[in-house]
Tab-separated table of C-alpha atoms in Angstrom:
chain	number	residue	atom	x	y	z
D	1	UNK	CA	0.000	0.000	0.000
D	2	UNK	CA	1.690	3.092	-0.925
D	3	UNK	CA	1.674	5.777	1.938
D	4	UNK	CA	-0.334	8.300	0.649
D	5	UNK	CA	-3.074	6.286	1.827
D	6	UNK	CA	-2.408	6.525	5.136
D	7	UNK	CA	-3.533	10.218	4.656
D	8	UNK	CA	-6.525	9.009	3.930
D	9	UNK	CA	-6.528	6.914	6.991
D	10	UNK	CA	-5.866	9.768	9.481
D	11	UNK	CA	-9.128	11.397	7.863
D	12	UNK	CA	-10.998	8.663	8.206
D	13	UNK	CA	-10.328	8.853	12.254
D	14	UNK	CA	-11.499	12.253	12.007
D	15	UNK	CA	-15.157	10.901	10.262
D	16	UNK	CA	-15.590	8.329	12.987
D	17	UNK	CA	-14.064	11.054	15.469
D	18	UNK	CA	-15.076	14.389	14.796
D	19	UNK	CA	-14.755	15.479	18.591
D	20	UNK	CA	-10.718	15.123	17.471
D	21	UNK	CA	-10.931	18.765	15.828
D	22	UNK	CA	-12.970	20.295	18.415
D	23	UNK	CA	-16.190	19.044	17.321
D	24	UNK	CA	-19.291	18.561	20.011
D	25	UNK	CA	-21.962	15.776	19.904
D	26	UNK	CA	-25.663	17.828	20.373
D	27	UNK	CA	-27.624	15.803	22.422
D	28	UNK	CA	-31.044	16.074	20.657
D	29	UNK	CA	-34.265	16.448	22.833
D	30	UNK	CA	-38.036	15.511	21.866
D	31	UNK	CA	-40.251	17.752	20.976
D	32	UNK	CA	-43.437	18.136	23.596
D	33	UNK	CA	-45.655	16.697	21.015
D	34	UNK	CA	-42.859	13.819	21.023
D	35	UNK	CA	-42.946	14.018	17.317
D	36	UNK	CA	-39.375	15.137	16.178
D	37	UNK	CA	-36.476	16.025	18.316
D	38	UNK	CA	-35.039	19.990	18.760
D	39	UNK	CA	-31.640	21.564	19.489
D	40	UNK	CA	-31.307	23.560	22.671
D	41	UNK	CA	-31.013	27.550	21.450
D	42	UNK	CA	-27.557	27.863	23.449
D	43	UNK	CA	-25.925	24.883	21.760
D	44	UNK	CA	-26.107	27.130	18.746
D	45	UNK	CA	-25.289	30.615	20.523
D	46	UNK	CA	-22.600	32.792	19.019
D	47	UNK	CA	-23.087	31.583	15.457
D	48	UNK	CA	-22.350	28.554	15.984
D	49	UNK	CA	-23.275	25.587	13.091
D	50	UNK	CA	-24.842	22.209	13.372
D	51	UNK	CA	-23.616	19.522	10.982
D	52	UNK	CA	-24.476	16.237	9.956
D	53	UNK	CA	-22.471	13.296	7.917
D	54	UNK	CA	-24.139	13.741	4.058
D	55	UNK	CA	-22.559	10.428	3.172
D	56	UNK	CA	-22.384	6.958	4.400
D	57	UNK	CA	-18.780	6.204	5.003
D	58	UNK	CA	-19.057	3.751	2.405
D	59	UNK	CA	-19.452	6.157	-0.423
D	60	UNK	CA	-17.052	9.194	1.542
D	61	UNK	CA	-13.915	6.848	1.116
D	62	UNK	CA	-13.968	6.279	-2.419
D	63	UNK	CA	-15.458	9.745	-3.360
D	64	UNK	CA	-12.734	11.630	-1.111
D	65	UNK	CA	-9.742	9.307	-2.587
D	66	UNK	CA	-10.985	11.096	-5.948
D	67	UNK	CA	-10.957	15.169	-4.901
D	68	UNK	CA	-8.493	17.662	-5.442
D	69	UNK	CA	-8.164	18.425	-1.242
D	70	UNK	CA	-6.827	15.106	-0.629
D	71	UNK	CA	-4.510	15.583	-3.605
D	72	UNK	CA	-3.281	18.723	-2.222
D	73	UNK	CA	-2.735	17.581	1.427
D	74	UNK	CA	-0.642	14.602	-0.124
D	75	UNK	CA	1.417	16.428	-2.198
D	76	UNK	CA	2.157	19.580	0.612
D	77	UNK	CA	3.293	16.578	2.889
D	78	UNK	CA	5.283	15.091	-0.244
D	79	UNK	CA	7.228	18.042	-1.232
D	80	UNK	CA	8.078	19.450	1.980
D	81	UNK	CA	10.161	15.855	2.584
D	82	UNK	CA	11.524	15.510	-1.258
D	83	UNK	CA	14.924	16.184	-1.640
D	84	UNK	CA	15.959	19.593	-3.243
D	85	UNK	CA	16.734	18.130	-6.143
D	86	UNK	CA	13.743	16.823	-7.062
D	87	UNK	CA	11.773	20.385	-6.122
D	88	UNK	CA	14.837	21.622	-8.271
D	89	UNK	CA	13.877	19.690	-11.395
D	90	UNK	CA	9.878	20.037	-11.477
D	91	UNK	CA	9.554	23.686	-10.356
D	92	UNK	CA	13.003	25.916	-10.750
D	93	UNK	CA	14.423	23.936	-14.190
D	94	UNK	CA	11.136	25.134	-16.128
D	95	UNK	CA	12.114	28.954	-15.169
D	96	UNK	CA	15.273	28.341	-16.212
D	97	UNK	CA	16.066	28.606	-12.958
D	98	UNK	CA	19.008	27.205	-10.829
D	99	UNK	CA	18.531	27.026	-7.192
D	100	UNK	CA	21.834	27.842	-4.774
D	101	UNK	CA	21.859	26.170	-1.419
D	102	UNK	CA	18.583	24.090	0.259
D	103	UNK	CA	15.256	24.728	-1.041
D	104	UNK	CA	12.391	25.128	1.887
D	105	UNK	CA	9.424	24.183	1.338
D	106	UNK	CA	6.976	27.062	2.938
D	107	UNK	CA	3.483	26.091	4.100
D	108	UNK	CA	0.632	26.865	5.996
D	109	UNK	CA	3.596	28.858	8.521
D	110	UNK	CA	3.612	31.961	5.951
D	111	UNK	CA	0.818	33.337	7.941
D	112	UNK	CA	2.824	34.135	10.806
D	113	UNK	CA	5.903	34.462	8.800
D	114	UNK	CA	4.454	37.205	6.684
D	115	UNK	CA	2.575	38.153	9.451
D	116	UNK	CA	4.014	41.746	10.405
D	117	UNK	CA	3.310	42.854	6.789
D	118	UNK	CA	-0.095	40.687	6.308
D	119	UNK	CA	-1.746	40.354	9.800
D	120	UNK	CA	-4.781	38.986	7.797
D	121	UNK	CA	-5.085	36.040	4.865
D	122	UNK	CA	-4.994	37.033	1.975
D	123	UNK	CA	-4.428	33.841	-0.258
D	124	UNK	CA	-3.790	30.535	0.274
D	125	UNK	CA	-1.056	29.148	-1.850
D	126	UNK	CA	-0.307	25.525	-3.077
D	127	UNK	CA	3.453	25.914	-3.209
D	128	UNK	CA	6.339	28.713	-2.494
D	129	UNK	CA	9.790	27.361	-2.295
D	130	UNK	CA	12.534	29.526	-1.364
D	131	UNK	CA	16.442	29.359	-1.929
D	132	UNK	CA	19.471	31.603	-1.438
D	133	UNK	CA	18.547	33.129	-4.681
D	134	UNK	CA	15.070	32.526	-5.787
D	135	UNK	CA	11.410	32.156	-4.799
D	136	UNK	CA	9.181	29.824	-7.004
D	137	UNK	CA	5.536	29.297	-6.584
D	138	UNK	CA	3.466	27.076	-7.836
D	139	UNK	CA	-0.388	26.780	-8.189
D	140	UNK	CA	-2.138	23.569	-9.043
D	141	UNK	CA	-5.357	23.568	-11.070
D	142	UNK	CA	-8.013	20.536	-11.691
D	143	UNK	CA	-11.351	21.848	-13.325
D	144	UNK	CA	-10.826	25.680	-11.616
D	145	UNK	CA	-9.330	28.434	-13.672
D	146	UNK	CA	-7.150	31.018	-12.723
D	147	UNK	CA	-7.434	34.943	-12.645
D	148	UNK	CA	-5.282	37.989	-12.991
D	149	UNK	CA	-6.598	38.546	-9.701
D	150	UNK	CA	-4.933	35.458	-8.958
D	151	UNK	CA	-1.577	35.901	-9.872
D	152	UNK	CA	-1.869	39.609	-8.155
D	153	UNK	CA	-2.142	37.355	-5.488
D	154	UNK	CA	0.873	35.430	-5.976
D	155	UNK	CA	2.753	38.703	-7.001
D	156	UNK	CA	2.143	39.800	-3.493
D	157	UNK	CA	3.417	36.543	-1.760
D	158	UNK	CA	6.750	37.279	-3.258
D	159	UNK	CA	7.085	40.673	-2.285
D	160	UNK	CA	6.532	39.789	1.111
D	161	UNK	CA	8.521	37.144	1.118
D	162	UNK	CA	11.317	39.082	-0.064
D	163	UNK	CA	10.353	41.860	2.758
D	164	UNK	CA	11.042	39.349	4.977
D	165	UNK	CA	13.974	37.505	3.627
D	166	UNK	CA	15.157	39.432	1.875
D	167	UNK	CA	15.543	39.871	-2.317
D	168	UNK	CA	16.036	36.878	-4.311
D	169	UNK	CA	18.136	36.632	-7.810
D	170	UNK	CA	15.220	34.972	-9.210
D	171	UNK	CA	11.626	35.029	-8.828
D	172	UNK	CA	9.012	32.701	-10.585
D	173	UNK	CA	5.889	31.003	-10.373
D	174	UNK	CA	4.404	27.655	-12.071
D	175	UNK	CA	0.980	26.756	-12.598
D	176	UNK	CA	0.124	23.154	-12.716
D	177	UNK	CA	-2.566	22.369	-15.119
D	178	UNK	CA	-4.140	19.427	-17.186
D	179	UNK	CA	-2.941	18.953	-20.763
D	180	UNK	CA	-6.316	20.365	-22.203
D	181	UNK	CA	-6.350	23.843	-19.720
D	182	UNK	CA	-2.975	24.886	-21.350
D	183	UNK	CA	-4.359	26.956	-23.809
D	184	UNK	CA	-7.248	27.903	-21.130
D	185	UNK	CA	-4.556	29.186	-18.782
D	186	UNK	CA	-2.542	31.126	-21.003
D	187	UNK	CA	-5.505	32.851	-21.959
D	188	UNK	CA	-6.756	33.843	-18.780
D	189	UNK	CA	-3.126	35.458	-18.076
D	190	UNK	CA	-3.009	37.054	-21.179
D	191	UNK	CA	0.729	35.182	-21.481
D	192	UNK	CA	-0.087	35.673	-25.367
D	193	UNK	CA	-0.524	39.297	-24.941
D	194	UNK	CA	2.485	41.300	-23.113
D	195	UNK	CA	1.156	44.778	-24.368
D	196	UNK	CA	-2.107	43.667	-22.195
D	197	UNK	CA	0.194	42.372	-19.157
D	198	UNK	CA	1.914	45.269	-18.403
D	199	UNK	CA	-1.187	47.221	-18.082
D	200	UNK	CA	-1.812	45.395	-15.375
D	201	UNK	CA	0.353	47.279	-13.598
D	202	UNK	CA	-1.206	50.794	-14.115
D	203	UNK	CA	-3.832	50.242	-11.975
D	204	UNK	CA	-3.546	46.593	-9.912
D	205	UNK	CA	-6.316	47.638	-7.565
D	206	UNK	CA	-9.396	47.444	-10.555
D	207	UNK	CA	-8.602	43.571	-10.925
D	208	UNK	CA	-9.379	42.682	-7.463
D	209	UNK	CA	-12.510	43.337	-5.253
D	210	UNK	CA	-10.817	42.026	-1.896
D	211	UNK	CA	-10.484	44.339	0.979
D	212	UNK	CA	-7.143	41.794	2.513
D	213	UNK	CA	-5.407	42.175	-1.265
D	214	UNK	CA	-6.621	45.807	-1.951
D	215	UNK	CA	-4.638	47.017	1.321
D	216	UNK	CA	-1.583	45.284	0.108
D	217	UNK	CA	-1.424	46.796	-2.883
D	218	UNK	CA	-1.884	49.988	-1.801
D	219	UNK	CA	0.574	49.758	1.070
D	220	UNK	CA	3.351	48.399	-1.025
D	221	UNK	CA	2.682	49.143	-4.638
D	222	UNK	CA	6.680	49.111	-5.470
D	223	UNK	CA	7.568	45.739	-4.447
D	224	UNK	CA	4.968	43.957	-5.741
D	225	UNK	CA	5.335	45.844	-8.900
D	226	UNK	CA	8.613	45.190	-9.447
D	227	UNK	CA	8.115	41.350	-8.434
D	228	UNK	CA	5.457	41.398	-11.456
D	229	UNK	CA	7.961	42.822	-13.523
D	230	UNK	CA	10.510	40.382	-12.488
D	231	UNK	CA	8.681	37.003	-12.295
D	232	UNK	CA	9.199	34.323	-14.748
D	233	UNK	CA	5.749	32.370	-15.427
D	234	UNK	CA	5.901	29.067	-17.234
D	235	UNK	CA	2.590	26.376	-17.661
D	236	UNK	CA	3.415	22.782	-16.897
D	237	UNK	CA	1.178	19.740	-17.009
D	238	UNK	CA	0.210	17.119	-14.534
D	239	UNK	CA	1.676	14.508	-17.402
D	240	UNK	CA	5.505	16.061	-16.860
D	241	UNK	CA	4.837	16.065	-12.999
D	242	UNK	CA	4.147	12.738	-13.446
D	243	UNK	CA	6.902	11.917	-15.522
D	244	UNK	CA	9.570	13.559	-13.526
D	245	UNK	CA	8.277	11.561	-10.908
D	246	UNK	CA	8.302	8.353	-12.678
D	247	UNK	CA	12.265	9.277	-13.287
D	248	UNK	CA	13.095	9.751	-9.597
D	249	UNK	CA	11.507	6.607	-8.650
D	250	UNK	CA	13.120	4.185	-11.149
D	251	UNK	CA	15.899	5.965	-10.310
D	252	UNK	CA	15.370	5.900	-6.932
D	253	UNK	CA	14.896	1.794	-6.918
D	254	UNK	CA	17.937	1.277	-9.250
D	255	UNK	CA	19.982	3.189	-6.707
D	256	UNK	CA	18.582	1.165	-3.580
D	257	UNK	CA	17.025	4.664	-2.032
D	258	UNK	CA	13.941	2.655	-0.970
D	259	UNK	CA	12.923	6.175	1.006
D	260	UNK	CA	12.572	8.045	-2.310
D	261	UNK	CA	10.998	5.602	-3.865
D	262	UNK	CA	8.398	5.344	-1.743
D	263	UNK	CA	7.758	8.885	-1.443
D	264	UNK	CA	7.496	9.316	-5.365
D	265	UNK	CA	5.057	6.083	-5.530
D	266	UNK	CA	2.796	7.902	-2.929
D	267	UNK	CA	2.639	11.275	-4.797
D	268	UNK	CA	2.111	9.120	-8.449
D	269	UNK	CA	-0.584	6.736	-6.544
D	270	UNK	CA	-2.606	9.847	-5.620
D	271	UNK	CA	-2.303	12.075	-8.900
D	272	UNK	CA	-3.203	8.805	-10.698
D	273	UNK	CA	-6.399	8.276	-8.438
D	274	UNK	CA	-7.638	11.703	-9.085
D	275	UNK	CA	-9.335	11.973	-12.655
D	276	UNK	CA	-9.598	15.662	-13.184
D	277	UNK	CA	-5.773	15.714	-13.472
D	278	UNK	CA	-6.714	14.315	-17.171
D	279	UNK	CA	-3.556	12.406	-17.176
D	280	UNK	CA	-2.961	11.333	-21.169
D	281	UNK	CA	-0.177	8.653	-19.607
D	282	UNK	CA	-0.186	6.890	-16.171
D	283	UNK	CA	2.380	4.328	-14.913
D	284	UNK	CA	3.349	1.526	-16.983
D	285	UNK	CA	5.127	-0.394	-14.229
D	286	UNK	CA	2.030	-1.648	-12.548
């Protein structure tokens, strides 16, 4: 069994075990009439929500094992273990990018990191790796489409970045699509249309409608500018993550690493149990 299904394993705890993550049982009481049952008003006080299982676990398993969350949580566990290297290959190479020193893998943590600059959430990324000389990002799509708004977003997770460690050599950002959203995504960054790009950048604010983003923006228009002017933006698919991945683990096993091997079979397990990557090739080893 490869690992990545023991993910799915600690959620399934959490279904038979909400109270885990703070969640209270309700103790229902009957009605006078003894018709139905009713919550007690102060159960609910404070705005408070009441929630109920909408599947049988029997159909949760198989329908979670499919969704992009699980997907995500497996491969933010994934790449903040894989070796530089491999981060190195799938994320910096395709921005021409060379990486001095570690990469480090920055997570959910960037709240508090970034937190002098950004006391509130403003975005919640899917990947920002940082090295002596260069910050990449990277944004996984299934079905959803991006946005300028978007990558305003990403922009500003940069700048801070660089605020708080300083300036980087190199900055870029990857977006992680299925084979048949290339096209899609390019269009909806106007990546065919530089003239239409830089315009962008005459008045940031009109592309966004968020009050967390907006006061960024305004606050430090000249960073974040000139990390849109400096970021390198390149479209990969889910079919060369999965190659890549297919390389490190066959070269993993010929080299007797039986750590990175299993770490790349987890992370090709999941992508390959979640359709809306719209894989073209999966694993021929099986």
């Amino acid at each position: 069994m490869p690992w990545n299904e023991k993910v799915l394993d600690n959620l399934e705890q959490i279904y038979w075990s909400p109270d885990k993550i703070g969640l209270k049982p309700i103790k229902r009481q009957p009605t006078p009439d003894g018709a139905g049952f009713f919550v007690p008003k102060e159960r609910l006080a404070g705005g408070k929500s009441l929630y109920s299982r909408g599947q049988a676990y029997a159909e949760w398993r198989p329908a979670i094992t499919k969704k992009e969350e699980l997907l995500n949580q497996v491969l933010e566990i994934a790449l903040a273990i894989a070796p530089s290297s491999f981060v190195a290959n799938v994320f910096f190479a395709p921005l021409g990018i060379r990486p001095a020193g570690r990469i480090r893998t920055i997570g959910r943590e960037v709240g508090e990191r970034h937190s002098e600059f950004a006391p509130r959430q403003f975005t919640q990324h899917d990947g920002l790796y940082v090295s002596d000389n260069a910050i990449v990002m990277m944004e996984m799509k299934l079905k959803a489409r991006t946005s300028i708004e978007q990558y305003l977003k990403y922009c500003t997770l940069a700048a801070l970045e660089e605020m708080v460690g300083g300036k980087k050599d190199h900055v870029g950002m990857i977006y992680l699509v299925p084979i048949g959203a290339v096209s899609r995504t390019r269009k909806d960054l106007w990546l065919d249309d530089p003239e239409a790009m830089d315009q962008i950048w005459n008045d940031p604010a009109a592309y966004t409608d968020k009050s967390p983003l907006l006061r960024l923006l305004a606050n430090h228009p000249e960073q974040i500018r000139n990390v849109g002017e400096r970021l390198v933006l390149q479209i990969i698919t889910w079919d060369d993550f999965l190659r890549a991945m297919l390389e490190t683990r066959d070269d993993a096993a010929a080299a007797g690493n039986e750590t990175l091997e299993n770490l790349m079979q987890g992370m090709i397990a999941q992508i390959e149990a979640t359709p809306d990557c719209g894989l073209r090739h999966a694993d021929e080893s099986k």
